[in-house]
Amino acid sequence: DMFTFASAFNRDLNSWVVSSVTNMSGMFTYATSFNGNISSWNVSSVTDMNEMFNNARAFNKDLNSWVVSSVTDMNEMFKDANAFNGNISSWNVSSVTNMSSMFNGADVFNQNIGSWNVSSVTNMSDMFSSATAFNRDLNSWVVSSVTDMSSMFYNADAFNGNISSWVVSSVTDMNNMFGSTDAFNGNISSWNVSNVTNMSSMFVFATAFNRDLNSWVVSSVTNMNEMFYYATSFNGNISSWNVSKVTDMGELFSRARAFNQDISSWVVSSVTDMNEMFRDAEAFNGNISSWNVGNVTDMSSMFREAEAFNRNLSGWCVSNITTEPTDFDTGASSWALARPAWGTCP
């Protein structure tokens, strides 16, 4: 933390001999004026660069010659380093295990780091979150050790890089992974997501995304809350999904205005929350009359403003919901067929 919050400091430190240093964590955190030359530093003994340039908002130097092969922690290394777009394409990051929030808020960074060896990394949560300029091909990355990709590309407005071949079989958390990605429409249909348990908000506000995800094995997922919320282009096939462990489908397709796929065979018997599930899903008219919704306790606004929906749901078992939920079908202007008989299980 040597220059942490040293907001006025800005000197050329290139002549410093740092070859014995092992820890540079937080070294320039909130050193908001610092843009000194440190390009020739020998950092080969450093193992920890956690938060090193966090909020070093003026810093933008070429660090490509740095030998970072001993570093294991790059968590938040360039977080909110708003000016940084230095060349770091040749870095050997093969020992790094934590890249969480590494470029979070580094909103001009767009270097080609596609050749990095990230095979030891286990945590990539928020890695490019709000890195609004970043758009590179990362398809060659070996991410097979990563378990956490939550919010990895959240609000990465420009990102539409190729990641189609990623082996994500160790990942358990994809919460908000592509949330608010205005451009992303990558072909990720062949991903092995069989160990993922959390897909909540995964494509929330991912307004360009529209891929066939039917081959995904989602049998470990328990949370799909807001998964396609406001994913206004999405109409991908997901008809064969095994959602039998999912308990939360609240707002799953809310405002997914293009979606109208056949999900009639979904086993939703574990779901307890369907709050706003199809709210303003204005194209949806799937036949879900045979769903077993017997464990659901919340259906408030479930079909609110679902303008195309018109199915007979009189056979639904809704013994856990004794009265009509608030705004259950408000604005569902096409719905002429029978509703559930509240408090009964036909």
mmCIF file of C-alpha atoms in Angstrom:
data_model
loop_
_atom_site.group_PDB
_atom_site.id
_atom_site.type_symbol
_atom_site.label_atom_id
_atom_site.label_comp_id
_atom_site.label_asym_id
_atom_site.label_seq_id
_atom_site.Cartn_x
_atom_site.Cartn_y
_atom_site.Cartn_z
ATOM 1 C CA ASP A 1 0.000 0.000 0.000
ATOM 2 C CA MET A 2 3.016 2.255 -0.443
ATOM 3 C CA PHE A 3 1.282 5.050 -2.395
ATOM 4 C CA THR A 4 -2.331 4.230 -1.478
ATOM 5 C CA PHE A 5 -4.406 7.435 -1.559
ATOM 6 C CA ALA A 6 -1.262 9.453 -2.419
ATOM 7 C CA SER A 7 -3.449 11.462 -4.735
ATOM 8 C CA ALA A 8 -0.798 14.055 -5.675
ATOM 9 C CA PHE A 9 2.110 11.701 -6.274
ATOM 10 C CA ASN A 10 3.417 11.460 -9.843
ATOM 11 C CA ARG A 11 7.115 10.717 -10.303
ATOM 12 C CA ASP A 12 9.271 8.661 -12.658
ATOM 13 C CA LEU A 13 10.265 5.570 -10.672
ATOM 14 C CA ASN A 14 11.798 3.626 -13.534
ATOM 15 C CA SER A 15 15.253 3.536 -11.940
ATOM 16 C CA TRP A 16 14.013 1.803 -8.814
ATOM 17 C CA VAL A 17 15.427 -1.673 -8.237
ATOM 18 C CA VAL A 18 12.419 -3.685 -7.089
ATOM 19 C CA SER A 19 13.825 -7.124 -7.789
ATOM 20 C CA SER A 20 13.488 -8.202 -4.148
ATOM 21 C CA VAL A 21 9.884 -7.104 -3.778
ATOM 22 C CA THR A 22 7.336 -9.898 -3.414
ATOM 23 C CA ASN A 23 4.187 -7.926 -2.594
ATOM 24 C CA MET A 24 2.873 -4.944 -4.585
ATOM 25 C CA SER A 25 -0.759 -5.269 -3.521
ATOM 26 C CA GLY A 26 -2.482 -1.888 -3.365
ATOM 27 C CA MET A 27 0.744 -0.099 -4.245
ATOM 28 C CA PHE A 28 -0.869 2.661 -6.341
ATOM 29 C CA THR A 29 -4.484 2.276 -5.168
ATOM 30 C CA TYR A 30 -6.217 5.660 -5.509
ATOM 31 C CA ALA A 31 -2.929 7.292 -6.540
ATOM 32 C CA THR A 32 -5.142 9.247 -8.881
ATOM 33 C CA SER A 33 -2.401 11.454 -10.397
ATOM 34 C CA PHE A 34 0.242 8.797 -10.872
ATOM 35 C CA ASN A 35 1.441 8.125 -14.409
ATOM 36 C CA GLY A 36 5.138 7.640 -13.782
ATOM 37 C CA ASN A 37 7.355 5.439 -15.895
ATOM 38 C CA ILE A 38 7.840 2.013 -14.311
ATOM 39 C CA SER A 39 8.165 0.068 -17.541
ATOM 40 C CA SER A 40 11.611 -1.382 -16.780
ATOM 41 C CA TRP A 41 10.865 -2.711 -13.324
ATOM 42 C CA ASN A 42 12.018 -6.247 -12.562
ATOM 43 C CA VAL A 43 8.923 -7.649 -10.880
ATOM 44 C CA SER A 44 9.906 -11.276 -11.301
ATOM 45 C CA SER A 45 9.754 -11.959 -7.545
ATOM 46 C CA VAL A 46 6.331 -10.413 -7.022
ATOM 47 C CA THR A 47 3.533 -12.844 -6.167
ATOM 48 C CA ASP A 48 0.769 -10.397 -5.217
ATOM 49 C CA MET A 49 -0.449 -7.557 -7.475
ATOM 50 C CA ASN A 50 -3.916 -7.422 -5.945
ATOM 51 C CA GLU A 51 -5.404 -3.904 -6.408
ATOM 52 C CA MET A 52 -2.036 -2.589 -7.576
ATOM 53 C CA PHE A 53 -3.503 0.106 -9.873
ATOM 54 C CA ASN A 54 -7.026 0.149 -8.438
ATOM 55 C CA ASN A 55 -8.430 3.640 -9.151
ATOM 56 C CA ALA A 56 -5.060 4.857 -10.448
ATOM 57 C CA ARG A 57 -7.107 6.906 -12.835
ATOM 58 C CA ALA A 58 -4.282 8.647 -14.726
ATOM 59 C CA PHE A 59 -2.030 5.642 -15.177
ATOM 60 C CA ASN A 60 -1.397 4.466 -18.732
ATOM 61 C CA LYS A 61 2.055 3.013 -19.308
ATOM 62 C CA ASP A 62 3.382 0.122 -21.387
ATOM 63 C CA LEU A 63 4.091 -2.732 -18.981
ATOM 64 C CA ASN A 64 4.537 -5.419 -21.617
ATOM 65 C CA SER A 65 8.125 -6.227 -20.626
ATOM 66 C CA TRP A 66 7.182 -7.033 -17.052
ATOM 67 C CA VAL A 67 7.878 -10.620 -15.993
ATOM 68 C CA VAL A 68 4.797 -11.498 -13.957
ATOM 69 C CA SER A 69 5.254 -15.254 -14.014
ATOM 70 C CA SER A 70 5.379 -15.490 -10.198
ATOM 71 C CA VAL A 71 2.186 -13.544 -9.613
ATOM 72 C CA THR A 72 -0.786 -15.521 -8.288
ATOM 73 C CA ASP A 73 -3.212 -12.696 -7.431
ATOM 74 C CA MET A 74 -4.334 -10.003 -9.899
ATOM 75 C CA ASN A 75 -7.694 -9.340 -8.244
ATOM 76 C CA GLU A 76 -8.824 -5.744 -9.014
ATOM 77 C CA MET A 77 -5.389 -4.980 -10.450
ATOM 78 C CA PHE A 78 -6.664 -2.368 -12.927
ATOM 79 C CA LYS A 79 -10.099 -1.786 -11.426
ATOM 80 C CA ASP A 80 -11.364 1.699 -12.366
ATOM 81 C CA ALA A 81 -7.996 2.520 -13.918
ATOM 82 C CA ASN A 82 -9.921 4.717 -16.321
ATOM 83 C CA ALA A 83 -6.986 5.770 -18.530
ATOM 84 C CA PHE A 84 -5.214 2.445 -18.756
ATOM 85 C CA ASN A 85 -4.831 0.864 -22.170
ATOM 86 C CA GLY A 86 -1.229 -0.258 -21.893
ATOM 87 C CA ASN A 87 0.135 -3.180 -23.837
ATOM 88 C CA ILE A 88 0.252 -6.254 -21.607
ATOM 89 C CA SER A 89 -0.363 -8.792 -24.349
ATOM 90 C CA SER A 90 2.866 -10.735 -23.765
ATOM 91 C CA TRP A 91 2.450 -11.278 -20.047
ATOM 92 C CA ASN A 92 2.980 -14.785 -18.692
ATOM 93 C CA VAL A 93 0.078 -15.064 -16.269
ATOM 94 C CA SER A 94 0.266 -18.829 -15.959
ATOM 95 C CA SER A 95 0.561 -18.736 -12.147
ATOM 96 C CA VAL A 96 -2.382 -16.419 -11.558
ATOM 97 C CA THR A 97 -5.379 -17.990 -9.815
ATOM 98 C CA ASN A 98 -7.472 -14.876 -9.147
ATOM 99 C CA MET A 99 -8.450 -12.393 -11.876
ATOM 100 C CA SER A 100 -11.658 -11.255 -10.210
ATOM 101 C CA SER A 101 -12.497 -7.635 -11.188
ATOM 102 C CA MET A 102 -9.102 -7.312 -12.854
ATOM 103 C CA PHE A 103 -10.389 -4.846 -15.477
ATOM 104 C CA ASN A 104 -13.629 -3.905 -13.732
ATOM 105 C CA GLY A 105 -14.397 -0.327 -14.787
ATOM 106 C CA ALA A 106 -11.233 -0.010 -16.885
ATOM 107 C CA ASP A 107 -13.366 1.635 -19.496
ATOM 108 C CA VAL A 108 -10.784 2.330 -22.233
ATOM 109 C CA PHE A 109 -8.865 -0.937 -21.984
ATOM 110 C CA ASN A 110 -8.933 -2.945 -25.217
ATOM 111 C CA GLN A 111 -5.622 -4.744 -25.583
ATOM 112 C CA ASN A 112 -5.196 -8.099 -27.300
ATOM 113 C CA ILE A 113 -4.774 -10.519 -24.415
ATOM 114 C CA GLY A 114 -6.147 -13.500 -26.294
ATOM 115 C CA SER A 115 -2.885 -15.430 -26.043
ATOM 116 C CA TRP A 116 -2.706 -15.326 -22.252
ATOM 117 C CA ASN A 117 -2.320 -18.642 -20.440
ATOM 118 C CA VAL A 118 -5.100 -18.419 -17.857
ATOM 119 C CA SER A 119 -5.216 -22.136 -17.149
ATOM 120 C CA SER A 120 -4.593 -21.683 -13.402
ATOM 121 C CA VAL A 121 -7.291 -19.085 -12.856
ATOM 122 C CA THR A 122 -10.251 -20.177 -10.724
ATOM 123 C CA ASN A 123 -12.023 -16.835 -10.268
ATOM 124 C CA MET A 124 -12.992 -14.548 -13.158
ATOM 125 C CA SER A 125 -15.976 -12.891 -11.487
ATOM 126 C CA ASP A 126 -16.459 -9.278 -12.665
ATOM 127 C CA MET A 127 -13.238 -9.536 -14.671
ATOM 128 C CA PHE A 128 -14.441 -7.280 -17.517
ATOM 129 C CA SER A 129 -17.425 -5.778 -15.730
ATOM 130 C CA SER A 130 -17.977 -2.231 -17.077
ATOM 131 C CA ALA A 131 -14.882 -2.533 -19.269
ATOM 132 C CA THR A 132 -16.981 -0.764 -21.847
ATOM 133 C CA ALA A 133 -14.384 -0.625 -24.660
ATOM 134 C CA PHE A 134 -13.133 -4.196 -24.432
ATOM 135 C CA ASN A 135 -13.842 -6.422 -27.429
ATOM 136 C CA ARG A 136 -11.244 -9.087 -28.136
ATOM 137 C CA ASP A 137 -11.202 -12.702 -29.283
ATOM 138 C CA LEU A 138 -10.612 -14.834 -26.174
ATOM 139 C CA ASN A 139 -11.482 -18.167 -27.746
ATOM 140 C CA SER A 140 -8.066 -19.716 -27.132
ATOM 141 C CA TRP A 141 -8.234 -19.141 -23.397
ATOM 142 C CA VAL A 142 -8.133 -22.319 -21.316
ATOM 143 C CA VAL A 143 -10.703 -21.575 -18.615
ATOM 144 C CA SER A 144 -11.192 -25.136 -17.449
ATOM 145 C CA SER A 145 -10.133 -24.320 -13.863
ATOM 146 C CA VAL A 146 -12.535 -21.417 -13.444
ATOM 147 C CA THR A 147 -15.432 -21.964 -11.038
ATOM 148 C CA ASP A 148 -16.810 -18.412 -10.813
ATOM 149 C CA MET A 149 -17.756 -16.359 -13.887
ATOM 150 C CA SER A 150 -20.437 -14.270 -12.194
ATOM 151 C CA SER A 151 -20.761 -10.789 -13.753
ATOM 152 C CA MET A 152 -17.691 -11.513 -15.872
ATOM 153 C CA PHE A 153 -18.845 -9.350 -18.795
ATOM 154 C CA TYR A 154 -21.514 -7.341 -16.992
ATOM 155 C CA ASN A 155 -21.997 -3.967 -18.704
ATOM 156 C CA ALA A 156 -19.142 -4.687 -21.139
ATOM 157 C CA ASP A 157 -21.045 -2.746 -23.776
ATOM 158 C CA ALA A 158 -18.742 -3.413 -26.746
ATOM 159 C CA PHE A 159 -17.925 -7.045 -26.087
ATOM 160 C CA ASN A 160 -18.832 -9.575 -28.746
ATOM 161 C CA GLY A 161 -15.593 -11.541 -28.795
ATOM 162 C CA ASN A 162 -15.397 -15.188 -29.725
ATOM 163 C CA ILE A 163 -15.600 -17.443 -26.659
ATOM 164 C CA SER A 164 -17.455 -20.293 -28.352
ATOM 165 C CA SER A 165 -14.886 -23.001 -27.586
ATOM 166 C CA TRP A 166 -14.477 -22.316 -23.895
ATOM 167 C CA VAL A 167 -14.499 -25.341 -21.601
ATOM 168 C CA VAL A 168 -16.622 -24.082 -18.718
ATOM 169 C CA SER A 169 -17.320 -27.450 -17.142
ATOM 170 C CA SER A 170 -15.928 -26.392 -13.738
ATOM 171 C CA VAL A 171 -18.005 -23.234 -13.489
ATOM 172 C CA THR A 172 -20.751 -23.221 -10.862
ATOM 173 C CA ASP A 173 -21.747 -19.539 -10.896
ATOM 174 C CA MET A 174 -22.792 -17.639 -14.037
ATOM 175 C CA ASN A 175 -24.979 -15.100 -12.255
ATOM 176 C CA ASN A 176 -25.204 -11.898 -14.344
ATOM 177 C CA MET A 177 -22.403 -13.129 -16.614
ATOM 178 C CA PHE A 178 -23.619 -11.292 -19.729
ATOM 179 C CA GLY A 179 -25.876 -8.777 -18.021
ATOM 180 C CA SER A 180 -26.256 -5.461 -19.871
ATOM 181 C CA THR A 181 -24.014 -6.538 -22.743
ATOM 182 C CA ASP A 182 -25.494 -4.493 -25.567
ATOM 183 C CA ALA A 183 -23.485 -6.178 -28.355
ATOM 184 C CA PHE A 184 -22.937 -9.763 -27.246
ATOM 185 C CA ASN A 185 -24.419 -12.496 -29.419
ATOM 186 C CA GLY A 186 -21.686 -15.098 -29.240
ATOM 187 C CA ASN A 187 -22.339 -18.693 -30.198
ATOM 188 C CA ILE A 188 -22.066 -20.416 -26.838
ATOM 189 C CA SER A 189 -24.523 -23.181 -27.676
ATOM 190 C CA SER A 190 -21.964 -25.967 -27.219
ATOM 191 C CA TRP A 191 -20.857 -24.947 -23.729
ATOM 192 C CA ASN A 192 -20.893 -27.615 -21.032
ATOM 193 C CA VAL A 193 -22.726 -25.839 -18.219
ATOM 194 C CA SER A 194 -23.608 -29.016 -16.370
ATOM 195 C CA ASN A 195 -22.086 -27.889 -13.055
ATOM 196 C CA VAL A 196 -23.609 -24.425 -13.003
ATOM 197 C CA THR A 197 -26.070 -23.924 -10.149
ATOM 198 C CA ASN A 198 -26.731 -20.189 -10.503
ATOM 199 C CA MET A 199 -27.883 -18.630 -13.785
ATOM 200 C CA SER A 200 -29.825 -15.757 -12.238
ATOM 201 C CA SER A 201 -29.703 -12.591 -14.376
ATOM 202 C CA MET A 202 -27.303 -14.334 -16.759
ATOM 203 C CA PHE A 203 -28.623 -12.492 -19.834
ATOM 204 C CA VAL A 204 -30.448 -9.624 -18.111
ATOM 205 C CA PHE A 205 -30.569 -6.643 -20.504
ATOM 206 C CA ALA A 206 -28.462 -8.614 -23.035
ATOM 207 C CA THR A 207 -30.467 -6.966 -25.772
ATOM 208 C CA ALA A 208 -28.615 -8.482 -28.771
ATOM 209 C CA PHE A 209 -28.371 -12.076 -27.579
ATOM 210 C CA ASN A 210 -30.325 -14.700 -29.521
ATOM 211 C CA ARG A 211 -28.858 -18.201 -29.698
ATOM 212 C CA ASP A 212 -30.136 -21.773 -29.628
ATOM 213 C CA LEU A 213 -29.226 -23.092 -26.166
ATOM 214 C CA ASN A 214 -31.225 -26.312 -26.344
ATOM 215 C CA SER A 215 -28.195 -28.563 -25.911
ATOM 216 C CA TRP A 216 -27.270 -26.973 -22.600
ATOM 217 C CA VAL A 217 -27.429 -29.344 -19.643
ATOM 218 C CA VAL A 218 -28.928 -27.160 -16.924
ATOM 219 C CA SER A 219 -29.853 -29.984 -14.584
ATOM 220 C CA SER A 220 -27.758 -28.553 -11.714
ATOM 221 C CA VAL A 221 -29.262 -25.080 -11.870
ATOM 222 C CA THR A 222 -31.438 -24.006 -8.941
ATOM 223 C CA ASN A 223 -31.772 -20.283 -9.664
ATOM 224 C CA MET A 224 -33.001 -18.803 -12.959
ATOM 225 C CA ASN A 225 -34.380 -15.577 -11.520
ATOM 226 C CA GLU A 226 -34.304 -12.820 -14.183
ATOM 227 C CA MET A 227 -32.216 -15.034 -16.476
ATOM 228 C CA PHE A 228 -33.618 -13.505 -19.688
ATOM 229 C CA TYR A 229 -35.068 -10.334 -18.177
ATOM 230 C CA TYR A 230 -35.213 -7.648 -20.882
ATOM 231 C CA ALA A 231 -33.279 -9.882 -23.312
ATOM 232 C CA THR A 232 -35.438 -8.310 -25.980
ATOM 233 C CA SER A 233 -34.020 -10.229 -28.979
ATOM 234 C CA PHE A 234 -33.923 -13.665 -27.401
ATOM 235 C CA ASN A 235 -36.035 -16.390 -28.965
ATOM 236 C CA GLY A 236 -33.639 -19.309 -28.771
ATOM 237 C CA ASN A 237 -34.731 -22.910 -28.475
ATOM 238 C CA ILE A 238 -34.591 -24.101 -24.862
ATOM 239 C CA SER A 239 -37.409 -26.629 -25.124
ATOM 240 C CA SER A 240 -35.447 -29.649 -23.891
ATOM 241 C CA TRP A 241 -33.984 -28.104 -20.770
ATOM 242 C CA ASN A 242 -34.105 -30.169 -17.585
ATOM 243 C CA VAL A 243 -35.111 -27.513 -15.072
ATOM 244 C CA SER A 244 -36.224 -29.972 -12.418
ATOM 245 C CA LYS A 245 -33.955 -28.491 -9.704
ATOM 246 C CA VAL A 246 -34.862 -24.870 -10.311
ATOM 247 C CA THR A 247 -36.712 -23.257 -7.411
ATOM 248 C CA ASP A 248 -36.706 -19.623 -8.564
ATOM 249 C CA MET A 249 -38.112 -18.587 -11.953
ATOM 250 C CA GLY A 250 -39.180 -15.125 -10.873
ATOM 251 C CA GLU A 251 -38.976 -12.678 -13.811
ATOM 252 C CA LEU A 252 -37.324 -15.370 -15.941
ATOM 253 C CA PHE A 253 -38.787 -14.078 -19.217
ATOM 254 C CA SER A 254 -40.013 -10.710 -18.005
ATOM 255 C CA ARG A 255 -39.814 -8.231 -20.896
ATOM 256 C CA ALA A 256 -38.217 -10.868 -23.149
ATOM 257 C CA ARG A 257 -40.436 -9.478 -25.846
ATOM 258 C CA ALA A 258 -39.426 -11.791 -28.723
ATOM 259 C CA PHE A 259 -39.567 -15.061 -26.807
ATOM 260 C CA ASN A 260 -42.145 -17.638 -27.883
ATOM 261 C CA GLN A 261 -40.586 -21.075 -27.668
ATOM 262 C CA ASP A 262 -42.180 -24.389 -26.749
ATOM 263 C CA ILE A 263 -41.383 -25.021 -23.083
ATOM 264 C CA SER A 264 -44.381 -27.277 -22.516
ATOM 265 C CA SER A 265 -42.255 -30.239 -21.397
ATOM 266 C CA TRP A 266 -40.416 -28.357 -18.660
ATOM 267 C CA VAL A 267 -40.603 -30.024 -15.246
ATOM 268 C CA VAL A 268 -41.200 -27.085 -12.922
ATOM 269 C CA SER A 269 -42.306 -29.062 -9.881
ATOM 270 C CA SER A 270 -39.508 -27.655 -7.677
ATOM 271 C CA VAL A 271 -40.277 -24.030 -8.465
ATOM 272 C CA THR A 272 -41.685 -21.894 -5.659
ATOM 273 C CA ASP A 273 -41.381 -18.437 -7.247
ATOM 274 C CA MET A 274 -42.934 -17.487 -10.604
ATOM 275 C CA ASN A 275 -43.376 -13.815 -9.771
ATOM 276 C CA GLU A 276 -43.474 -11.752 -13.004
ATOM 277 C CA MET A 277 -42.220 -14.780 -14.946
ATOM 278 C CA PHE A 278 -43.812 -13.739 -18.257
ATOM 279 C CA ARG A 279 -44.506 -10.094 -17.482
ATOM 280 C CA ASP A 280 -44.506 -8.048 -20.692
ATOM 281 C CA ALA A 281 -43.292 -11.094 -22.660
ATOM 282 C CA GLU A 282 -45.525 -9.787 -25.381
ATOM 283 C CA ALA A 283 -44.960 -12.592 -27.946
ATOM 284 C CA PHE A 284 -45.262 -15.577 -25.627
ATOM 285 C CA ASN A 285 -48.152 -17.980 -26.094
ATOM 286 C CA GLY A 286 -46.570 -21.312 -25.238
ATOM 287 C CA ASN A 287 -48.733 -24.196 -24.113
ATOM 288 C CA ILE A 288 -47.861 -24.564 -20.452
ATOM 289 C CA SER A 289 -51.236 -25.944 -19.411
ATOM 290 C CA SER A 290 -49.778 -29.258 -18.205
ATOM 291 C CA TRP A 291 -47.119 -27.755 -15.934
ATOM 292 C CA ASN A 292 -46.988 -29.028 -12.358
ATOM 293 C CA VAL A 293 -46.919 -25.757 -10.432
ATOM 294 C CA GLY A 294 -48.053 -27.282 -7.152
ATOM 295 C CA ASN A 295 -45.126 -25.914 -5.138
ATOM 296 C CA VAL A 296 -45.373 -22.351 -6.404
ATOM 297 C CA THR A 297 -46.317 -19.807 -3.742
ATOM 298 C CA ASP A 298 -45.839 -16.561 -5.691
ATOM 299 C CA MET A 299 -47.471 -15.877 -9.067
ATOM 300 C CA SER A 300 -47.934 -12.137 -8.675
ATOM 301 C CA SER A 301 -47.834 -10.321 -12.034
ATOM 302 C CA MET A 302 -46.944 -13.625 -13.701
ATOM 303 C CA PHE A 303 -48.690 -12.777 -16.983
ATOM 304 C CA ARG A 304 -49.001 -9.033 -16.540
ATOM 305 C CA GLU A 305 -49.010 -7.362 -19.969
ATOM 306 C CA ALA A 306 -48.312 -10.707 -21.665
ATOM 307 C CA GLU A 307 -50.360 -9.475 -24.584
ATOM 308 C CA ALA A 308 -50.316 -12.629 -26.757
ATOM 309 C CA PHE A 309 -50.915 -15.240 -24.075
ATOM 310 C CA ASN A 310 -54.145 -17.239 -24.323
ATOM 311 C CA ARG A 311 -54.030 -20.711 -22.774
ATOM 312 C CA ASN A 312 -56.363 -22.760 -20.624
ATOM 313 C CA LEU A 313 -54.743 -23.060 -17.199
ATOM 314 C CA SER A 314 -57.760 -24.469 -15.378
ATOM 315 C CA GLY A 315 -55.868 -27.709 -14.733
ATOM 316 C CA TRP A 316 -53.099 -26.075 -12.729
ATOM 317 C CA CYS A 317 -52.640 -27.232 -9.134
ATOM 318 C CA VAL A 318 -52.581 -23.969 -7.177
ATOM 319 C CA SER A 319 -53.591 -25.157 -3.727
ATOM 320 C CA ASN A 320 -50.772 -23.069 -2.213
ATOM 321 C CA ILE A 321 -52.233 -19.878 -3.689
ATOM 322 C CA THR A 322 -55.671 -19.353 -2.192
ATOM 323 C CA THR A 323 -56.625 -16.095 -3.916
ATOM 324 C CA GLU A 324 -55.792 -14.546 -7.253
ATOM 325 C CA PRO A 325 -52.276 -13.056 -7.051
ATOM 326 C CA THR A 326 -51.824 -9.326 -7.438
ATOM 327 C CA ASP A 327 -51.838 -8.283 -11.105
ATOM 328 C CA PHE A 328 -51.704 -11.933 -12.184
ATOM 329 C CA ASP A 329 -53.113 -11.177 -15.645
ATOM 330 C CA THR A 330 -53.402 -7.373 -15.707
ATOM 331 C CA GLY A 331 -53.027 -6.222 -19.301
ATOM 332 C CA ALA A 332 -53.010 -9.757 -20.738
ATOM 333 C CA SER A 333 -55.370 -8.494 -23.384
ATOM 334 C CA SER A 334 -55.664 -11.666 -25.514
ATOM 335 C CA TRP A 335 -56.382 -14.084 -22.686
ATOM 336 C CA ALA A 336 -59.923 -15.392 -23.109
ATOM 337 C CA LEU A 337 -59.464 -18.959 -21.833
ATOM 338 C CA ALA A 338 -59.775 -20.228 -18.266
ATOM 339 C CA ARG A 339 -57.509 -19.168 -15.433
ATOM 340 C CA PRO A 340 -56.424 -21.398 -12.547
ATOM 341 C CA ALA A 341 -59.011 -22.093 -9.869
ATOM 342 C CA TRP A 342 -57.218 -20.531 -6.916
ATOM 343 C CA GLY A 343 -56.815 -22.689 -3.825
ATOM 344 C CA THR A 344 -57.611 -25.900 -5.687
ATOM 345 C CA CYS A 345 -55.709 -28.816 -7.158
ATOM 346 C CA PRO A 346 -57.794 -30.367 -9.969
#
